[in-house]
Short mmCIF file of C-alpha atoms in Angstrom, two decimals:
data_model
loop_
_atom_site.label_atom_id
_atom_site.label_comp_id
_atom_site.label_asym_id
_atom_site.label_seq_id
_atom_site.Cartn_x
_atom_site.Cartn_y
_atom_site.Cartn_z
CA MET A 102 -56.93 39.05 13.91
CA GLY A 103 -53.84 41.08 14.72
CA ARG A 104 -51.75 43.62 12.68
CA VAL A 105 -48.69 41.84 10.68
CA ALA A 106 -45.32 43.35 11.37
CA ALA A 107 -44.20 44.63 8.56
CA ARG A 108 -40.62 43.07 6.94
CA THR A 109 -37.40 44.45 6.92
CA PRO A 110 -36.30 44.57 3.81
CA ALA A 111 -32.66 42.75 4.01
CA PRO A 112 -29.25 44.35 4.65
CA HIS A 113 -27.68 45.03 1.23
CA VAL A 114 -24.20 42.66 0.86
CA VAL A 115 -21.35 44.81 0.33
CA VAL A 116 -18.08 42.63 -0.44
CA VAL A 117 -14.74 44.13 -1.47
CA THR A 118 -12.45 41.96 -2.34
CA ALA A 119 -8.65 42.70 -0.27
CA PHE A 120 -5.18 41.16 -1.68
CA ASP A 121 -1.52 41.87 -0.46
CA GLY A 122 -0.76 45.04 -1.92
CA VAL A 123 -3.88 46.70 -2.75
CA GLN A 124 -4.15 49.95 -2.67
CA LEU A 125 -5.27 51.39 1.20
CA LEU A 126 -8.08 54.13 -0.41
CA ASP A 127 -9.43 51.79 -2.91
CA VAL A 128 -10.51 49.61 -0.04
CA THR A 129 -10.79 52.30 2.61
CA GLY A 130 -12.88 54.84 0.26
CA PRO A 131 -16.35 53.41 -0.92
CA VAL A 132 -16.01 51.20 2.52
CA GLU A 133 -16.90 54.97 4.23
CA VAL A 134 -19.06 55.89 2.19
CA PHE A 135 -20.94 52.49 2.96
CA THR A 136 -21.00 52.34 6.15
CA THR A 137 -21.48 56.38 6.18
CA ALA A 138 -24.43 55.79 4.53
CA ASN A 139 -25.82 53.14 7.31
CA ALA A 140 -26.16 56.31 9.61
CA PHE A 141 -28.72 58.38 7.34
CA GLY A 142 -31.04 55.24 7.28
CA ALA A 143 -29.03 53.25 4.38
CA ARG A 144 -28.61 48.88 5.57
CA TYR A 145 -25.31 47.99 3.98
CA ASP A 146 -24.18 45.16 5.45
CA VAL A 147 -19.74 45.57 3.97
CA ARG A 148 -17.78 42.38 3.88
CA ILE A 149 -14.12 42.65 3.08
CA LEU A 150 -12.91 39.09 1.44
CA SER A 151 -9.73 37.85 0.63
CA PRO A 152 -8.15 35.00 -1.94
CA THR A 153 -6.38 33.42 1.80
CA GLY A 154 -9.59 34.67 4.38
CA THR A 155 -7.19 36.27 6.02
CA ASP A 156 -5.75 39.89 6.75
CA VAL A 157 -3.80 41.56 4.29
CA ARG A 158 -1.29 44.29 4.07
CA THR A 159 -2.08 47.00 1.81
CA SER A 160 0.65 49.27 -0.64
CA SER A 161 1.41 51.71 2.20
CA GLY A 162 2.29 48.83 4.85
CA VAL A 163 -1.39 49.60 7.08
CA ARG A 164 -2.69 45.58 7.26
CA ILE A 165 -6.63 45.41 6.90
CA GLY A 166 -8.48 42.76 8.58
CA VAL A 167 -10.86 40.51 6.55
CA ASP A 168 -14.22 39.54 7.97
CA ALA A 169 -14.66 36.08 5.41
CA THR A 170 -14.62 34.20 2.22
CA PRO A 171 -16.24 33.20 0.01
CA ASP A 172 -18.22 30.22 1.33
CA ALA A 173 -19.19 32.70 4.39
CA LEU A 174 -21.35 34.81 2.31
CA PRO A 175 -24.94 35.12 1.43
CA ALA A 176 -25.61 32.90 -2.57
CA ARG A 177 -26.96 36.59 -3.84
CA LEU A 178 -24.98 39.65 -3.07
CA GLY A 179 -25.64 43.37 -3.36
CA THR A 180 -22.47 44.62 -4.65
CA VAL A 181 -19.17 43.36 -5.17
CA VAL A 182 -16.71 46.10 -5.06
CA VAL A 183 -12.60 44.91 -6.79
CA PRO A 184 -9.73 47.83 -5.59
CA GLY A 185 -6.70 47.84 -7.20
CA ARG A 186 -2.26 47.92 -7.12
CA ARG A 187 -0.19 49.77 -8.96
CA ASP A 188 1.49 46.85 -10.20
CA TRP A 189 -1.50 45.60 -12.09
CA ARG A 190 0.82 42.60 -13.87
CA ARG A 191 1.49 41.18 -10.04
CA ALA A 192 -2.47 41.18 -9.24
CA VAL A 193 -3.09 39.27 -12.41
CA ALA A 194 -1.13 36.63 -12.33
CA ASP A 195 -2.77 35.96 -9.34
CA ARG A 196 -4.29 32.97 -10.02
CA SER A 197 -6.52 32.63 -6.05
CA LEU A 198 -7.82 36.16 -6.65
CA VAL A 199 -8.76 36.71 -10.14
CA ASP A 200 -11.04 33.01 -9.52
CA LEU A 201 -12.18 34.74 -6.42
CA VAL A 202 -13.11 37.77 -7.81
CA THR A 203 -14.88 35.67 -10.32
CA ASP A 204 -16.86 33.75 -8.10
CA VAL A 205 -18.08 37.07 -6.34
CA VAL A 206 -18.47 39.04 -9.56
CA GLY A 207 -21.01 35.73 -10.58
CA ARG A 208 -23.57 36.15 -7.35
CA ALA A 209 -23.23 39.75 -7.67
CA ARG A 210 -26.63 42.41 -8.59
CA ARG A 211 -24.01 44.81 -9.78
CA THR A 212 -20.35 45.06 -9.98
CA THR A 213 -17.68 47.98 -9.87
CA SER A 214 -13.70 48.56 -9.55
CA VAL A 215 -11.16 51.46 -7.97
CA CYS A 216 -8.77 52.32 -10.47
CA ALA A 217 -6.55 49.47 -11.07
CA GLY A 218 -9.08 47.48 -9.94
CA ALA A 219 -10.37 46.94 -13.54
CA PHE A 220 -7.03 45.01 -14.32
CA VAL A 221 -8.49 42.36 -11.82
CA LEU A 222 -12.40 42.66 -13.68
CA ALA A 223 -11.19 42.52 -17.40
CA GLU A 224 -8.85 39.58 -16.86
CA THR A 225 -11.59 37.77 -15.12
CA GLY A 226 -13.65 39.12 -18.95
CA THR A 227 -16.66 40.98 -16.85
CA LEU A 228 -15.33 43.88 -19.41
CA ASN A 229 -15.18 42.07 -22.35
CA GLY A 230 -17.24 44.29 -24.66
CA ARG A 231 -18.13 47.16 -22.10
CA ARG A 232 -16.82 50.45 -21.69
CA ALA A 233 -14.72 51.18 -18.34
CA ALA A 234 -12.50 53.62 -16.50
CA THR A 235 -9.36 52.84 -15.15
CA HIS A 236 -6.34 55.34 -13.39
CA TRP A 237 -5.28 58.26 -16.61
CA GLN A 238 -1.36 56.64 -16.21
CA LEU A 239 -3.40 53.43 -16.51
CA ALA A 240 -5.63 53.95 -19.56
CA GLY A 241 -3.41 52.91 -21.89
CA GLN A 242 -2.01 49.86 -20.91
CA LEU A 243 -5.32 48.95 -20.15
CA ALA A 244 -6.12 49.25 -23.68
CA THR A 245 -3.38 47.24 -24.67
CA ALA A 246 -3.53 44.36 -22.39
CA TYR A 247 -7.25 44.34 -23.10
CA PRO A 248 -8.15 45.16 -26.28
CA GLU A 249 -12.09 44.19 -26.13
CA VAL A 250 -12.50 46.27 -23.08
CA SER A 251 -13.03 49.72 -24.94
CA VAL A 252 -11.31 52.35 -22.38
CA GLU A 253 -12.53 55.95 -22.08
CA THR A 254 -9.71 58.05 -20.64
CA ASP A 255 -11.65 61.03 -19.23
CA PRO A 256 -14.28 59.96 -16.54
CA ILE A 257 -14.62 59.79 -13.14
CA PHE A 258 -16.16 56.61 -13.27
CA VAL A 259 -17.87 54.44 -16.46
CA ARG A 260 -21.08 52.90 -16.43
CA ASP A 261 -21.96 50.26 -18.52
CA GLY A 262 -24.60 47.52 -17.54
CA ASP A 263 -24.52 46.92 -14.50
CA VAL A 264 -20.56 47.38 -14.33
CA ILE A 265 -19.20 50.69 -12.89
CA THR A 266 -15.58 50.69 -13.52
CA SER A 267 -13.97 54.22 -11.66
CA ALA A 268 -10.15 56.40 -11.90
CA GLY A 269 -8.28 56.27 -9.40
CA VAL A 270 -7.87 56.17 -5.95
CA THR A 271 -10.00 58.99 -4.20
CA ALA A 272 -12.91 58.22 -7.47
CA GLY A 273 -13.14 55.52 -5.39
CA ILE A 274 -15.80 57.58 -3.29
CA ASP A 275 -17.50 59.18 -6.14
CA LEU A 276 -17.92 55.80 -7.34
CA ALA A 277 -20.08 54.73 -3.69
CA LEU A 278 -21.61 58.05 -3.54
CA CYS A 279 -23.01 56.75 -7.06
CA LEU A 280 -24.09 53.28 -6.08
CA VAL A 281 -26.21 54.85 -3.33
CA GLU A 282 -27.84 57.58 -4.87
CA ASP A 283 -28.98 54.88 -6.90
CA ASP A 284 -29.90 52.60 -3.47
CA HIS A 285 -31.26 55.64 -1.56
CA GLY A 286 -31.94 58.72 -3.87
CA ALA A 287 -29.58 61.93 -4.27
CA ASP A 288 -30.55 63.22 -0.52
CA LEU A 289 -29.14 60.19 1.10
CA ALA A 290 -26.48 60.84 -0.79
CA ARG A 291 -26.15 64.60 -0.28
CA ASP A 292 -25.87 63.38 3.43
CA VAL A 293 -23.29 61.35 3.28
CA ALA A 294 -20.85 63.89 1.14
CA ARG A 295 -21.73 66.82 3.40
CA GLU A 296 -20.11 64.24 6.62
CA LEU A 297 -17.81 63.36 4.64
CA VAL A 298 -16.66 67.14 3.04
CA VAL A 299 -16.65 65.62 -0.66
CA PHE A 300 -17.83 66.14 -3.46
CA MET A 301 -21.64 65.02 -4.15
CA ALA A 302 -20.49 65.48 -8.16
CA ARG A 303 -16.56 66.20 -8.37
CA PRO A 304 -16.20 69.05 -11.25
CA GLY A 305 -14.55 67.98 -14.43
CA GLY A 306 -13.33 64.52 -15.87
CA GLN A 307 -9.09 62.90 -14.82
CA SER A 308 -8.09 65.41 -18.42
CA GLN A 309 -7.60 68.14 -15.12
CA PHE A 310 -5.04 65.51 -13.36
CA SER A 311 -3.50 63.97 -16.49
CA ALA A 312 -0.93 64.45 -19.34
CA ARG A 313 -3.24 63.32 -22.32
CA LEU A 314 -1.64 66.09 -24.76
CA THR A 315 2.13 64.67 -23.86
CA PRO A 316 3.47 63.73 -27.33
CA ARG A 317 5.37 60.50 -27.53
CA GLU A 318 8.99 61.55 -26.57
CA ALA A 319 10.40 61.71 -30.47
CA GLY A 320 13.79 59.88 -31.63
CA HIS A 321 14.17 62.52 -34.80
CA PRO A 322 17.03 64.68 -34.53
CA VAL A 323 15.06 67.51 -36.67
CA VAL A 324 11.74 66.29 -34.59
CA ARG A 325 13.75 67.00 -30.54
CA ARG A 326 14.88 70.13 -32.16
CA VAL A 327 11.81 72.29 -32.60
CA MET A 328 10.07 70.33 -29.22
CA ASP A 329 13.68 71.69 -27.57
CA ARG A 330 12.43 76.01 -29.81
CA VAL A 331 8.97 75.34 -28.91
CA GLY A 332 9.77 74.95 -25.16
CA THR A 333 12.01 77.14 -24.83
CA ASP A 334 9.78 80.60 -25.54
CA PRO A 335 6.29 78.46 -26.57
CA ALA A 336 5.00 82.41 -26.29
CA ALA A 337 6.60 82.92 -29.69
CA PRO A 338 4.89 83.20 -32.79
CA HIS A 339 5.77 79.53 -33.91
CA SER A 340 4.35 78.76 -36.85
CA LEU A 341 4.94 75.04 -39.11
CA GLU A 342 6.52 77.14 -41.52
CA SER A 343 8.72 79.29 -39.44
CA LEU A 344 9.94 75.89 -37.65
CA ALA A 345 10.24 74.42 -40.71
CA ARG A 346 12.68 77.63 -41.23
CA ASP A 347 14.62 77.28 -38.34
CA VAL A 348 15.28 73.23 -38.77
CA GLY A 349 15.98 73.29 -42.17
CA VAL A 350 13.49 71.74 -44.17
CA SER A 351 10.14 72.31 -46.09
CA ALA A 352 7.51 72.47 -44.08
CA ARG A 353 5.36 69.02 -45.64
CA HIS A 354 8.68 67.55 -44.49
CA LEU A 355 8.55 68.50 -41.30
CA GLY A 356 4.76 67.88 -40.57
CA ARG A 357 4.53 64.62 -41.80
CA LEU A 358 8.07 63.84 -39.61
CA PHE A 359 6.67 65.36 -36.51
CA ARG A 360 3.82 63.46 -36.55
CA ARG A 361 4.85 60.04 -37.88
CA GLU A 362 7.54 60.97 -34.30
CA THR A 363 4.65 62.52 -32.04
CA GLY A 364 1.34 61.52 -33.23
CA MET A 365 -0.10 64.81 -32.85
CA THR A 366 0.55 68.13 -35.35
CA THR A 367 2.69 70.73 -34.16
CA GLY A 368 0.31 72.91 -34.31
CA ARG A 369 -1.28 70.56 -31.57
CA TYR A 370 1.81 70.77 -29.82
CA LEU A 371 2.02 73.87 -29.38
CA GLU A 372 -0.84 74.84 -27.75
CA SER A 373 0.10 71.56 -25.52
CA VAL A 374 2.79 73.12 -24.51
CA ARG A 375 1.50 76.70 -24.68
CA LEU A 376 -1.14 75.17 -21.79
CA GLU A 377 0.98 73.49 -20.04
CA ALA A 378 3.00 77.18 -19.49
CA ALA A 379 -0.20 78.56 -18.85
CA GLN A 380 -0.90 75.95 -16.30
CA ALA A 381 2.34 76.37 -14.29
CA LEU A 382 1.32 79.96 -14.34
CA LEU A 383 -1.62 79.92 -12.71
CA GLU A 384 -0.62 77.89 -10.52
CA ALA A 385 2.61 79.75 -8.86
CA GLY A 386 2.18 83.47 -9.75
CA ASP A 387 -0.51 86.74 -9.53
CA ASP A 388 -1.30 87.54 -12.86
CA THR A 389 -4.83 87.82 -14.55
CA VAL A 390 -5.73 85.61 -16.77
CA GLU A 391 -4.98 87.76 -20.19
CA GLN A 392 -1.32 88.21 -18.36
CA VAL A 393 -1.39 84.92 -18.19
CA ALA A 394 -2.70 84.10 -21.99
CA GLU A 395 -0.03 86.96 -23.40
CA GLU A 396 3.30 85.14 -21.69
CA SER A 397 2.34 82.07 -22.23
CA GLY A 398 1.56 82.71 -25.86
CA LEU A 399 -2.44 81.02 -26.02
CA GLY A 400 -2.86 85.54 -27.30
CA SER A 401 -6.37 86.63 -25.21
CA SER A 402 -8.56 85.29 -22.41
CA GLU A 403 -10.88 84.08 -24.73
CA THR A 404 -8.41 81.45 -26.31
CA MET A 405 -6.86 80.23 -23.19
CA ARG A 406 -10.25 79.46 -22.16
CA ARG A 407 -11.88 77.43 -24.99
CA VAL A 408 -8.62 75.59 -25.08
CA PHE A 409 -8.28 74.63 -20.67
CA GLN A 410 -12.09 74.03 -21.64
CA HIS A 411 -11.11 71.59 -24.11
CA ALA A 412 -8.57 69.97 -22.74
CA LEU A 413 -9.35 69.81 -19.26
CA GLY A 414 -12.83 70.58 -18.57
CA THR A 415 -12.58 73.41 -16.62
CA SER A 416 -11.50 77.41 -17.19
CA PRO A 417 -8.65 79.44 -16.22
CA SER A 418 -9.73 80.34 -12.57
CA ALA A 419 -11.45 77.08 -11.22
CA TYR A 420 -8.28 75.68 -11.95
CA ARG A 421 -6.26 78.46 -10.39
CA ALA A 422 -8.50 77.78 -7.33
CA ARG A 423 -8.96 74.16 -7.55
CA PHE A 424 -4.32 73.86 -7.84
CA ARG A 425 -2.60 76.37 -6.74
CA THR A 426 -3.84 75.58 -2.65
CA THR A 427 -5.17 72.76 -0.83
CA ALA A 428 -6.68 75.89 1.87
CA PRO A 429 -10.49 76.29 1.35
CA SER A 430 -11.09 79.35 -0.28
CA GLY A 431 -13.24 82.45 1.24
#
């Protein structure tokens, strides 16, 4: 009796939704990862769809070709990738787009979004009761617009069951590498990362790039005067008491007023201004970490390391290496 030939596994169908105004890299980043994985033995069948079934023009003006409409897809899909556009309100108001995403998500084994694509997923109800990520600048808007979504501001991507949402733009590459590793193991994913010259796992979170510590704009003149004093000389020996004396109010009153106006304490604000000063000094100068700590008001290198690790998820030395130049070190 002849040997029965081994069955070749069916390709894993990846559907990427596209639409006019979509961010180009939201689409092409994950597509590049999946198609590169095919060169190392993966079997991804990547299809780009649009609500109209016709090509789309991205936010950068580059036109993207579209493969098919949902009718031409298999009944069951492997992965859906939902990219976004900066003006997310335009995207969620597009009922044909929301209907398209609802359709393909209902047929997929796992669902993902890149950057502002989380808003489209939220509009379909897919993120209700789930944790999710988006670009750090949009996280507050996502939480406000869709209160049933638990928005996390720092992770590069968030996995909640079979739904995975990622942060801004290039984070779609991190997300796609994670999916390749899920499907084919770390070795193949590492091959893809090397081929594309990207991190296998990016160090740190979104707080490296965000203004997470920036307070709300203050309307009260007393608070604005305090903020101006701190901003003018962050390294001065400021305290709640000294700042209160400077502006002619009691420390207790200033503490209440500052928290009400800005959403943070004077101490927290002072630390955020000193952190910002330290970042600027590291990016622009050659002073040692100890010198930067003193010049910015953070005091010692140990204190500065603690503040950087807590706020940015990285050390001062690593921050300088990563943000001072785009040239490789060595």
